PDB file of C-alpha atoms in Angstrom:
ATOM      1  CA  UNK A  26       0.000   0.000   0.000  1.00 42.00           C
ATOM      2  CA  UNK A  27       1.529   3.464  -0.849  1.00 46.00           C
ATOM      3  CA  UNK A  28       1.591   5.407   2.405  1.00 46.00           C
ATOM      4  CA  UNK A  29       0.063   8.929   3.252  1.00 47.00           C
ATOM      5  CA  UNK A  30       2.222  11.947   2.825  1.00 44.00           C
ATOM      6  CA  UNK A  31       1.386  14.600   5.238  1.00 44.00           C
ATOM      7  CA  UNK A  32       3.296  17.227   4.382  1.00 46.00           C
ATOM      8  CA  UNK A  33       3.492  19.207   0.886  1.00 45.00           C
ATOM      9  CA  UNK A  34       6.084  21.850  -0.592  1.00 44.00           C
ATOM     10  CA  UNK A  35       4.247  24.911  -1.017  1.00 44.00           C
ATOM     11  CA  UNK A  36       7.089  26.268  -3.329  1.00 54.00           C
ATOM     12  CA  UNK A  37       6.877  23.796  -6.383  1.00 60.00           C
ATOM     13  CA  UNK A  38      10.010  21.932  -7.481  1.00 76.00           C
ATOM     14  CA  UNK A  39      11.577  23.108 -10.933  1.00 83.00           C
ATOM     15  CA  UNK A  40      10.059  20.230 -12.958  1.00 88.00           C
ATOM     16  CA  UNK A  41      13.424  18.513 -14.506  1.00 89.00           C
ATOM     17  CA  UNK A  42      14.878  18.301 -10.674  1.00 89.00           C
ATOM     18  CA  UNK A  43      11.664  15.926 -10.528  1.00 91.00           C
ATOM     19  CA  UNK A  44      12.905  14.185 -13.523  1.00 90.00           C
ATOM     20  CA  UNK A  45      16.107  13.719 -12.339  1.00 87.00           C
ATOM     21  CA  UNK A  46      15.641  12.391  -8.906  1.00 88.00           C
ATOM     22  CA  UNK A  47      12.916  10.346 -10.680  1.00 89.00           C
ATOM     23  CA  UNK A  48      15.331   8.942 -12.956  1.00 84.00           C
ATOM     24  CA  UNK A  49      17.618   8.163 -10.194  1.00 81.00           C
ATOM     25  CA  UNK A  50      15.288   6.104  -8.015  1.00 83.00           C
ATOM     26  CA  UNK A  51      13.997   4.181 -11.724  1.00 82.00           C
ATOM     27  CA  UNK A  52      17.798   2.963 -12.597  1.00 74.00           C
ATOM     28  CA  UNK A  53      18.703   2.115  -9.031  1.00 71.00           C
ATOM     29  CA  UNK A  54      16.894  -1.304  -9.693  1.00 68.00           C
ATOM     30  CA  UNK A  55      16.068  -1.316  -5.679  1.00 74.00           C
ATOM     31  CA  UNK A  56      12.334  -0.672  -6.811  1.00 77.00           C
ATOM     32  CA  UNK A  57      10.193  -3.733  -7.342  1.00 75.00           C
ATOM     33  CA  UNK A  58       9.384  -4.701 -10.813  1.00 74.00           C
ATOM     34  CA  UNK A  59       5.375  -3.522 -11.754  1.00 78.00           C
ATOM     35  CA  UNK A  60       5.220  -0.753  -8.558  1.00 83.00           C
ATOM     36  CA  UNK A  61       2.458   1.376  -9.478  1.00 86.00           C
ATOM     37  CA  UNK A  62       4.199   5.538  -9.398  1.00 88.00           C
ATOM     38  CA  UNK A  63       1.074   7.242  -7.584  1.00 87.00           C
ATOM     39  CA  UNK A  64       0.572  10.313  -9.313  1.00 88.00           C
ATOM     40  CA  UNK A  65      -1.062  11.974  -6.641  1.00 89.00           C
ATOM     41  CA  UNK A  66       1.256  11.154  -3.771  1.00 88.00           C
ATOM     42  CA  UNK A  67       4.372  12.115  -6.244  1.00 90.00           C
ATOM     43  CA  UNK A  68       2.646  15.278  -6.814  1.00 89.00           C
ATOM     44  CA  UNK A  69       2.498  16.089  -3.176  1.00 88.00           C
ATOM     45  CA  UNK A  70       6.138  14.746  -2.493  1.00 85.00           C
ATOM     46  CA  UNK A  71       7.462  17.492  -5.016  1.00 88.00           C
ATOM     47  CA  UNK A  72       4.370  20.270  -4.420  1.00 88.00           C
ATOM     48  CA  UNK A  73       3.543  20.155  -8.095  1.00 90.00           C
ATOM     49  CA  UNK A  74       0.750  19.915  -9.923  1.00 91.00           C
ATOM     50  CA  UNK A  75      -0.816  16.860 -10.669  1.00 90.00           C
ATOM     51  CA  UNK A  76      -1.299  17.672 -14.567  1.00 92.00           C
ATOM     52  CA  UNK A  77       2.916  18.521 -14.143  1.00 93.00           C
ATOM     53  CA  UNK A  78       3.961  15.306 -12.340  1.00 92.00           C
ATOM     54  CA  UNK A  79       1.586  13.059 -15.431  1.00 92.00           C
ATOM     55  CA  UNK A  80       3.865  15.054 -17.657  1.00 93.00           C
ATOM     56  CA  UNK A  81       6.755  13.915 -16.773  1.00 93.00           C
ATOM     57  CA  UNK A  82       5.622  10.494 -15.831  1.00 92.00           C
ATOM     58  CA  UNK A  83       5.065  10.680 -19.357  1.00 91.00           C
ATOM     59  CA  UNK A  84       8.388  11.686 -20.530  1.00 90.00           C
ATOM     60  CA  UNK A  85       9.784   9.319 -18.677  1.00 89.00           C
ATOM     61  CA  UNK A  86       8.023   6.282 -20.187  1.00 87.00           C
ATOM     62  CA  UNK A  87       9.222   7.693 -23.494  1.00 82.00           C
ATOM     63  CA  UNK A  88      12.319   7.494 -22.572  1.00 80.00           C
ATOM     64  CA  UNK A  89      11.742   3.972 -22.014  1.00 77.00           C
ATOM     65  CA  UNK A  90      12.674   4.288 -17.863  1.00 81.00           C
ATOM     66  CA  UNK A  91       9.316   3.229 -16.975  1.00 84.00           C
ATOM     67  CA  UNK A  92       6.029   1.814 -18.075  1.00 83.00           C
ATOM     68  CA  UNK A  93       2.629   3.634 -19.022  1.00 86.00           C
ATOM     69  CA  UNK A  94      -0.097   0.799 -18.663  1.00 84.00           C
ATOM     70  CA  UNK A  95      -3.371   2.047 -20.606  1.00 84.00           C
ATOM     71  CA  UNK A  96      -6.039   3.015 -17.638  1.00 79.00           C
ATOM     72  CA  UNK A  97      -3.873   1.896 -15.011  1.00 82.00           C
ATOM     73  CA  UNK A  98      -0.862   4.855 -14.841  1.00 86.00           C
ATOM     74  CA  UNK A  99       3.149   4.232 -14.622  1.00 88.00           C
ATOM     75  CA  UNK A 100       4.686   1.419 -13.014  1.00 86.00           C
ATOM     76  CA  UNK A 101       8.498   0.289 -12.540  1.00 84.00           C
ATOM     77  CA  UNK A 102       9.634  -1.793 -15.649  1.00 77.00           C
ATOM     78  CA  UNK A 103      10.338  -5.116 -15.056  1.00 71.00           C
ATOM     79  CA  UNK A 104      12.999  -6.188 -17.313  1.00 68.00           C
ATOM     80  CA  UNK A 105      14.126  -9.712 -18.747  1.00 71.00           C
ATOM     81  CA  UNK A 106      17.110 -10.853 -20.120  1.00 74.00           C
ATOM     82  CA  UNK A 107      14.834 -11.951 -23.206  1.00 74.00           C
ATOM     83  CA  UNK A 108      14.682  -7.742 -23.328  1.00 79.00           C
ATOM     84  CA  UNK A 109      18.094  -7.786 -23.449  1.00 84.00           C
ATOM     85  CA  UNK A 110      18.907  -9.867 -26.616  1.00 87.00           C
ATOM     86  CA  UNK A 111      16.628  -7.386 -28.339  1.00 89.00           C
ATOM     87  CA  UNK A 112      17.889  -4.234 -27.092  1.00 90.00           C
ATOM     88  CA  UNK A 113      21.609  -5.259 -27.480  1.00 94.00           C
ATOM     89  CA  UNK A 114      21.023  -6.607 -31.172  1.00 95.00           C
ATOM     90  CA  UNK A 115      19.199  -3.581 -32.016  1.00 96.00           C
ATOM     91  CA  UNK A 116      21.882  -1.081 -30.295  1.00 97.00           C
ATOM     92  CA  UNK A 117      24.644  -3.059 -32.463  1.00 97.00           C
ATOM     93  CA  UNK A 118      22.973  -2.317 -35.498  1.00 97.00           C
ATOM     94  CA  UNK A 119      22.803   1.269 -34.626  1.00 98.00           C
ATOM     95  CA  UNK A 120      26.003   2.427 -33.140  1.00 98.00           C
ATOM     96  CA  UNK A 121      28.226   0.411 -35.676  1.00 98.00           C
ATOM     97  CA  UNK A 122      27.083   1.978 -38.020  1.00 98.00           C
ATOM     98  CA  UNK A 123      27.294   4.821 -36.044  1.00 98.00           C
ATOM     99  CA  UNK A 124      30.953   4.089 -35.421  1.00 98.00           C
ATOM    100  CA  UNK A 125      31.221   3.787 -39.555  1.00 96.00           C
ATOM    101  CA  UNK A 126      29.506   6.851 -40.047  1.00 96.00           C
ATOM    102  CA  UNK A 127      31.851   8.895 -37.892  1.00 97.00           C
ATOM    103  CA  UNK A 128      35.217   7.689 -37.854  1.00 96.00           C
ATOM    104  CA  UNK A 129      36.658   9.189 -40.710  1.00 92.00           C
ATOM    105  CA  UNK A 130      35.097  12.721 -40.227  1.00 93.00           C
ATOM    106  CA  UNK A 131      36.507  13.244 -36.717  1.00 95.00           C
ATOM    107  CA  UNK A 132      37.729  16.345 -36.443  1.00 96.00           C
ATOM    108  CA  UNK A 133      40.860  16.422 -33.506  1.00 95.00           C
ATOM    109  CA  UNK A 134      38.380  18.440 -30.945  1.00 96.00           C
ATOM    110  CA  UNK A 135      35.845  15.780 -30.917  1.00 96.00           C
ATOM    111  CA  UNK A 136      38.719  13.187 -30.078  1.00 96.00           C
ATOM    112  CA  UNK A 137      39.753  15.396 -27.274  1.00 96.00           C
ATOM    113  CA  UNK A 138      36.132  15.797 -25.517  1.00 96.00           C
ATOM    114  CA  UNK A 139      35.523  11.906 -26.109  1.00 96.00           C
ATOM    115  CA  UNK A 140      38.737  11.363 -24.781  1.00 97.00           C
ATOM    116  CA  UNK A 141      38.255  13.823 -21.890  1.00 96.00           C
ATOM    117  CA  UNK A 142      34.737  11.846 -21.140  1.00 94.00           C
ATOM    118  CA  UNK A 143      36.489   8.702 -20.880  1.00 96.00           C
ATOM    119  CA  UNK A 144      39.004  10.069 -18.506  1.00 97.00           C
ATOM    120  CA  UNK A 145      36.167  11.182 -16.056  1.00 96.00           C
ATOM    121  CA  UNK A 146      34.319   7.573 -16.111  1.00 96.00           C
ATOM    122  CA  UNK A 147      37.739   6.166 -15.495  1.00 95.00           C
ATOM    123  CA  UNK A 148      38.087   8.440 -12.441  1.00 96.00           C
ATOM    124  CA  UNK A 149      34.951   7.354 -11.420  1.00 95.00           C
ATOM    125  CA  UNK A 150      35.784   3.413 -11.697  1.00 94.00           C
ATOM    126  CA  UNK A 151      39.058   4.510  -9.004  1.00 95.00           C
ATOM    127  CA  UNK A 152      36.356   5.967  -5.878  1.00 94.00           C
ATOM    128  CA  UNK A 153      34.219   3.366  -7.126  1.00 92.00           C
ATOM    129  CA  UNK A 154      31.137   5.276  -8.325  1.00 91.00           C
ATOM    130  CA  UNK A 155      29.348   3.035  -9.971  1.00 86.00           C
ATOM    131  CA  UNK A 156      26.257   5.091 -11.160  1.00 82.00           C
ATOM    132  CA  UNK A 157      28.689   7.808 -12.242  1.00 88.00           C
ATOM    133  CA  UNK A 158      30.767   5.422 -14.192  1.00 91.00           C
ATOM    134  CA  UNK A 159      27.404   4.326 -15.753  1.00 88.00           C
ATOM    135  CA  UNK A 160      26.035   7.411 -16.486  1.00 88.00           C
ATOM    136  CA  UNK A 161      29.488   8.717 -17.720  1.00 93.00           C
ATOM    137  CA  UNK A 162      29.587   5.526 -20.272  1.00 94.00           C
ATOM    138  CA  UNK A 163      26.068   6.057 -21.708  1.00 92.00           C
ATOM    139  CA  UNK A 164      27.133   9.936 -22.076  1.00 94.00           C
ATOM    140  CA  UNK A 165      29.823   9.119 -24.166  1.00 96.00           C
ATOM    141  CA  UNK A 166      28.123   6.781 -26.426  1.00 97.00           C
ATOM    142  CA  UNK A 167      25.410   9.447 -26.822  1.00 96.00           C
ATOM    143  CA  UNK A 168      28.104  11.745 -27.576  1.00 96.00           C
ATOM    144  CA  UNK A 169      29.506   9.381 -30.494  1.00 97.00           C
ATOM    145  CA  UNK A 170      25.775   9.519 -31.146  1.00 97.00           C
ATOM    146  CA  UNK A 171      25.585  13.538 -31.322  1.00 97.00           C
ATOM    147  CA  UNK A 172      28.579  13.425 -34.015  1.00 97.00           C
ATOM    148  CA  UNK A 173      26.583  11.865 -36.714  1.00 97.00           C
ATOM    149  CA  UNK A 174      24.455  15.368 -36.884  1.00 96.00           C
ATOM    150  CA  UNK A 175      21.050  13.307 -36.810  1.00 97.00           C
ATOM    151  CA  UNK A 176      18.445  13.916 -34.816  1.00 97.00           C
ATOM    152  CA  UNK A 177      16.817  10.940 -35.362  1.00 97.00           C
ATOM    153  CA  UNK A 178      19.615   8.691 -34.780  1.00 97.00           C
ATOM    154  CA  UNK A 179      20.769  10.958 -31.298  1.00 96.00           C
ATOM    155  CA  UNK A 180      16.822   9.895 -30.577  1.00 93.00           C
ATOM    156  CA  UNK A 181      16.399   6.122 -31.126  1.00 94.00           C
ATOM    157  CA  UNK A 182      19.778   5.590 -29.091  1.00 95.00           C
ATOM    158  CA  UNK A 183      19.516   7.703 -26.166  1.00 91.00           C
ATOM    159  CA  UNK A 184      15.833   5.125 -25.891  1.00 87.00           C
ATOM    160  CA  UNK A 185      18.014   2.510 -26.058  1.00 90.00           C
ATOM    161  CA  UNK A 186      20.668   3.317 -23.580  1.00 90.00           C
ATOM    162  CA  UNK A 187      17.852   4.279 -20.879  1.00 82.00           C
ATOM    163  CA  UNK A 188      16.512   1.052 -21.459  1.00 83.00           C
ATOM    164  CA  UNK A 189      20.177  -0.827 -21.006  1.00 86.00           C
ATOM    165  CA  UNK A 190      20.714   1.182 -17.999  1.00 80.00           C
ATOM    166  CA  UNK A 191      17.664  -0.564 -16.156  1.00 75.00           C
ATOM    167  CA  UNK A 192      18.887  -4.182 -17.526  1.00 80.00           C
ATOM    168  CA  UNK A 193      22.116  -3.436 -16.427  1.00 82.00           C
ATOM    169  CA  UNK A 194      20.792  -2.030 -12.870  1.00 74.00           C
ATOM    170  CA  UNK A 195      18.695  -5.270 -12.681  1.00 73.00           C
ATOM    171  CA  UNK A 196      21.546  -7.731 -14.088  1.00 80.00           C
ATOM    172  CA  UNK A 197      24.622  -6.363 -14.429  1.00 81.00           C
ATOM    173  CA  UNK A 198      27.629  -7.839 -12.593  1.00 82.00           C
ATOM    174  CA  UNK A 199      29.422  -5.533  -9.814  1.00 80.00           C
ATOM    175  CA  UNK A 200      32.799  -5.437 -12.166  1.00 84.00           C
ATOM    176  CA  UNK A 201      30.455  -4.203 -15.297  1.00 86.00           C
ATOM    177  CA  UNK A 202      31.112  -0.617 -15.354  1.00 89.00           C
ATOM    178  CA  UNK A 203      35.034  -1.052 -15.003  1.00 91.00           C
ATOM    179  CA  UNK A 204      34.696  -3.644 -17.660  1.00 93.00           C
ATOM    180  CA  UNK A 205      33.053  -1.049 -20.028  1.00 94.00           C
ATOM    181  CA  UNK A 206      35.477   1.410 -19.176  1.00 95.00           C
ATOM    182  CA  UNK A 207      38.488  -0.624 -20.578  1.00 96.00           C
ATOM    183  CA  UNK A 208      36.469  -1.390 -23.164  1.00 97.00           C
ATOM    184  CA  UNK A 209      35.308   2.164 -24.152  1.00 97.00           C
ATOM    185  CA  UNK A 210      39.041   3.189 -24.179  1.00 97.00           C
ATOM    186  CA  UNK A 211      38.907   0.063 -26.913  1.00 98.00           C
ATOM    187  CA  UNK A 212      36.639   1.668 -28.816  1.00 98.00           C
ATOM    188  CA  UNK A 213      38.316   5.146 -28.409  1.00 98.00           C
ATOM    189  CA  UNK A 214      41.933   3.818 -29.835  1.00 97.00           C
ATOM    190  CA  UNK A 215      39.999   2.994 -32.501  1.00 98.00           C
ATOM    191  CA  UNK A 216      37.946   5.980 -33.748  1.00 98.00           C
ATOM    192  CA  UNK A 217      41.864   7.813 -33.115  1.00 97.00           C
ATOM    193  CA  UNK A 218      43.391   4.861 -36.109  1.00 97.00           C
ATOM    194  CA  UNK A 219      40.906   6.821 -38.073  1.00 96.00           C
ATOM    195  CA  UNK A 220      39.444   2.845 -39.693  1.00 97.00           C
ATOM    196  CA  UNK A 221      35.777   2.716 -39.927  1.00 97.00           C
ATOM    197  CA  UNK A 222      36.205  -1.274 -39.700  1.00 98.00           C
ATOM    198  CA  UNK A 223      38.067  -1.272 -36.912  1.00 98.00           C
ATOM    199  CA  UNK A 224      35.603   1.085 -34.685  1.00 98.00           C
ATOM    200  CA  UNK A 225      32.496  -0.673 -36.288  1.00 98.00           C
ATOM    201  CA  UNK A 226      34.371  -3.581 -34.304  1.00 98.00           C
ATOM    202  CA  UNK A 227      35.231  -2.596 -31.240  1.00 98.00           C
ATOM    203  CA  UNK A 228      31.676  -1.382 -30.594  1.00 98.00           C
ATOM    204  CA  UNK A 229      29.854  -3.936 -31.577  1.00 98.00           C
ATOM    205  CA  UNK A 230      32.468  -6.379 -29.154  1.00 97.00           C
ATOM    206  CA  UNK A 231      31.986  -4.161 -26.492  1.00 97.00           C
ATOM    207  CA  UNK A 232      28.223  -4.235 -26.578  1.00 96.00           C
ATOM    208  CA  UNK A 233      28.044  -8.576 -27.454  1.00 96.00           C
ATOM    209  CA  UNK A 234      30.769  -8.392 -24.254  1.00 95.00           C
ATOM    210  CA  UNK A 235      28.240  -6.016 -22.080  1.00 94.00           C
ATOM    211  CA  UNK A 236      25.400  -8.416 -22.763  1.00 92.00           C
ATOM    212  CA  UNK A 237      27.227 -11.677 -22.100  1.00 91.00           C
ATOM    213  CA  UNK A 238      27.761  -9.982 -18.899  1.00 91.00           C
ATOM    214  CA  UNK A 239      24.245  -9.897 -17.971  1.00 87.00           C
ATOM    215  CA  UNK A 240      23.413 -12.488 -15.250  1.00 80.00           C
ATOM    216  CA  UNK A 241      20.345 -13.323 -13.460  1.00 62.00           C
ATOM    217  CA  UNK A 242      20.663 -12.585  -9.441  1.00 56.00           C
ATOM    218  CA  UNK A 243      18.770 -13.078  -6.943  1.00 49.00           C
ATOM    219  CA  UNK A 244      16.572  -9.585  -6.067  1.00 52.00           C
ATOM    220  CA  UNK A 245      17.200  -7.218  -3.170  1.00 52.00           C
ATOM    221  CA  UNK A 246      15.140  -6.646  -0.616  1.00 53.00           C
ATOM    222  CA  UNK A 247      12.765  -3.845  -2.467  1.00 56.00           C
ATOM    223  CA  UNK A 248      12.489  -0.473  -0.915  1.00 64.00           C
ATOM    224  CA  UNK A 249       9.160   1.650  -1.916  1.00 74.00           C
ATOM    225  CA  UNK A 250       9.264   4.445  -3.998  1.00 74.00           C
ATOM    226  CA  UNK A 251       8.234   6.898  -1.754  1.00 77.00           C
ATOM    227  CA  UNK A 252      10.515   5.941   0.758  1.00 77.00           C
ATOM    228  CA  UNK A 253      13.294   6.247  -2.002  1.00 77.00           C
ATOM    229  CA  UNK A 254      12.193  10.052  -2.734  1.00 82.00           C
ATOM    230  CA  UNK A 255      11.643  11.185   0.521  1.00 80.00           C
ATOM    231  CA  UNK A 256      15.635  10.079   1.172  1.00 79.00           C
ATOM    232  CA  UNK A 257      16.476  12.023  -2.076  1.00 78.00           C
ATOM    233  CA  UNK A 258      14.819  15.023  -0.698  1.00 79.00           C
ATOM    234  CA  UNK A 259      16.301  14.785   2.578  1.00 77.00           C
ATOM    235  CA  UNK A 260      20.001  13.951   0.934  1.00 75.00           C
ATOM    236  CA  UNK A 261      19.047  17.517  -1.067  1.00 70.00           C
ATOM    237  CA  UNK A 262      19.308  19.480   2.365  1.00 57.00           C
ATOM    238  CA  UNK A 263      19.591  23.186   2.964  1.00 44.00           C
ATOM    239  CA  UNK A 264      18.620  23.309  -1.018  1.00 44.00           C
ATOM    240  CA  UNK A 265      14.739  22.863   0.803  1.00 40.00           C
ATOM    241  CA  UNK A 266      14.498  24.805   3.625  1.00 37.00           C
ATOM    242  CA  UNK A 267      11.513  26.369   3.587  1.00 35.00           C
ATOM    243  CA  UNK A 268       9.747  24.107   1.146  1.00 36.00           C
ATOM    244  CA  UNK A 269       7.664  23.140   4.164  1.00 37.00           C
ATOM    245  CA  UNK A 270       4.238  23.815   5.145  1.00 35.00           C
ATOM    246  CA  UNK A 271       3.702  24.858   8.661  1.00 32.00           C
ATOM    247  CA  UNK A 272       2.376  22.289  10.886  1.00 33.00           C
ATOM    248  CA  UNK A 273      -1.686  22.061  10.321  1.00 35.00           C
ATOM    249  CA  UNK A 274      -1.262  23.686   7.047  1.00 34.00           C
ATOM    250  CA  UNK A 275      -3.682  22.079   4.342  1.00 35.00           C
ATOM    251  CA  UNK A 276      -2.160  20.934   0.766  1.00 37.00           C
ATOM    252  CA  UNK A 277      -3.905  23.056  -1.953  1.00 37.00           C
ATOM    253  CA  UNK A 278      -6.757  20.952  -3.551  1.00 37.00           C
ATOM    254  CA  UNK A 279      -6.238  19.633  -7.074  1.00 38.00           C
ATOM    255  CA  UNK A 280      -9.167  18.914  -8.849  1.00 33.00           C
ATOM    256  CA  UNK A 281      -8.067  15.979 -11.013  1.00 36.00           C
ATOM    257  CA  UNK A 282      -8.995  13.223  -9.750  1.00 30.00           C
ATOM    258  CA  UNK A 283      -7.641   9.802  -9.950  1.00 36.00           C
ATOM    259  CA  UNK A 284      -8.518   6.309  -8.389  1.00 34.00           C
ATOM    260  CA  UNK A 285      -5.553   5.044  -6.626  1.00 35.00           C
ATOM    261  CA  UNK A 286      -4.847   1.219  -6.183  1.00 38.00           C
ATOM    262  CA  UNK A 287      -3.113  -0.231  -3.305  1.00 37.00           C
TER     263      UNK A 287
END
């Protein structure tokens, strides 16, 4: 049952801090599989409106980090490894030809910032940071991504690597991100030969290695969602003060209305 929150921001939170903390709590993987994301109670959590917080429930099922069930609202994803063949076949067909497309036309700056990204995921792999070192490897795929100049292309991938970054919170191995890292660098030698063959190749290993990698494991203890937000709120500190209602103070009444289910 999603619990009762009693107190509400009265100063609304900037919507993409929502999306981010949101986004956070979705590719932690400590969130059971098919938990229903109460509007309502969101709403209240951030002091937004209810027609703001179905927004970006809906942007983030577009972006493939959770699921929008016809009639029945957002709930958690709960990923496969079935998902996973698909998702890594599809992503090999993409970014090799992404790594064809771009190889030859790299101009020395774009070397430099991809090599510059790789250096910061490899500082995050030394104080163990594991969601930075994530985050940092889908960023630099995206920006490989970004160099092709195609919207479209920029668009189908960065759906794809929100969708590996919940398999990979739900099945990937502790030593995965370091893993990637060395292999990223792979990749990065690579694109600096200046041989479209040779990139094509080291991407496509690195993603066939990242999906052999995948292992099924037995779940953690899941936390609620709620729970999970409130401790991102708190963690946010002095940033709130003041977001508080006084004690006794009602919430302002929304008048959407939605049936909840336990």
């Amino acid at each position: 049952m999603i619990a009762r929150i009693k107190e509400r921001p009265v100063r609304a939170m900037d919507d993409t801090k929502v999306h981010d903390i949101l986004t956070r709590i979705l590719a932690s993987g400590v969130v059971a599989p098919g938990t229903k994301l109460g509007e309502r109670q969101l709403a209240e959590h951030f002091g937004i409106s209810r027609d703001r917080m179905r927004r970006i429930l809906q942007r983030l099922g577009y972006e493939g980090k959770l699921e929008l069930v016809p009639n029945r609202g957002a709930r958690t994803i709960d990923p496969g490894l079935a998902d996973a063949r698909v998702v890594y076949e599809a992503r090999r067909v993409i970014e090799g030809g992404i790594a064809l497309s771009v190889t030859e036309r790299l101009r020395s700056s774009d070397l430099d910032a991809l090599f510059a990204q790789h250096e910061l995921e490899r500082e995050a792999i030394a104080r163990d940071d594991a969601d930075a070192a994530l985050a940092l490897g889908g960023a630099l795929h995206m920006g490989l991504a970004e160099l092709t100049g195609n919207a479209l292309v920029v668009d189908t991938l960065r759906s794809m690597v929100n969708r590996t970054s919940t398999l990979l919170s739900v099945f990937g191995p502790n030593d995965g991100p370091a893993c990637s890292c060395r292999e990223h660098g792979t990749i990065l030698e690579a694109l600096a030969s200046r041989d479209p063959l040779r990139a094509r190749e080291a991407m496509c290993s690195h993603l066939s290695l990242v999906e052999t990698r995948l292992r099924m494991r037995p779940r953690c203890e899941a936390v609620e969602i709620e729970t999970l937000v409130r401790r991102e709120l708190e963690r946010q500190g002095p940033s709130l003060d003041g977001l508080r209602p006084p004690p006794g103070t009602a919430a302002p009444a929304d008048h959407h209305f939605e049936r909840d289910s336990a």
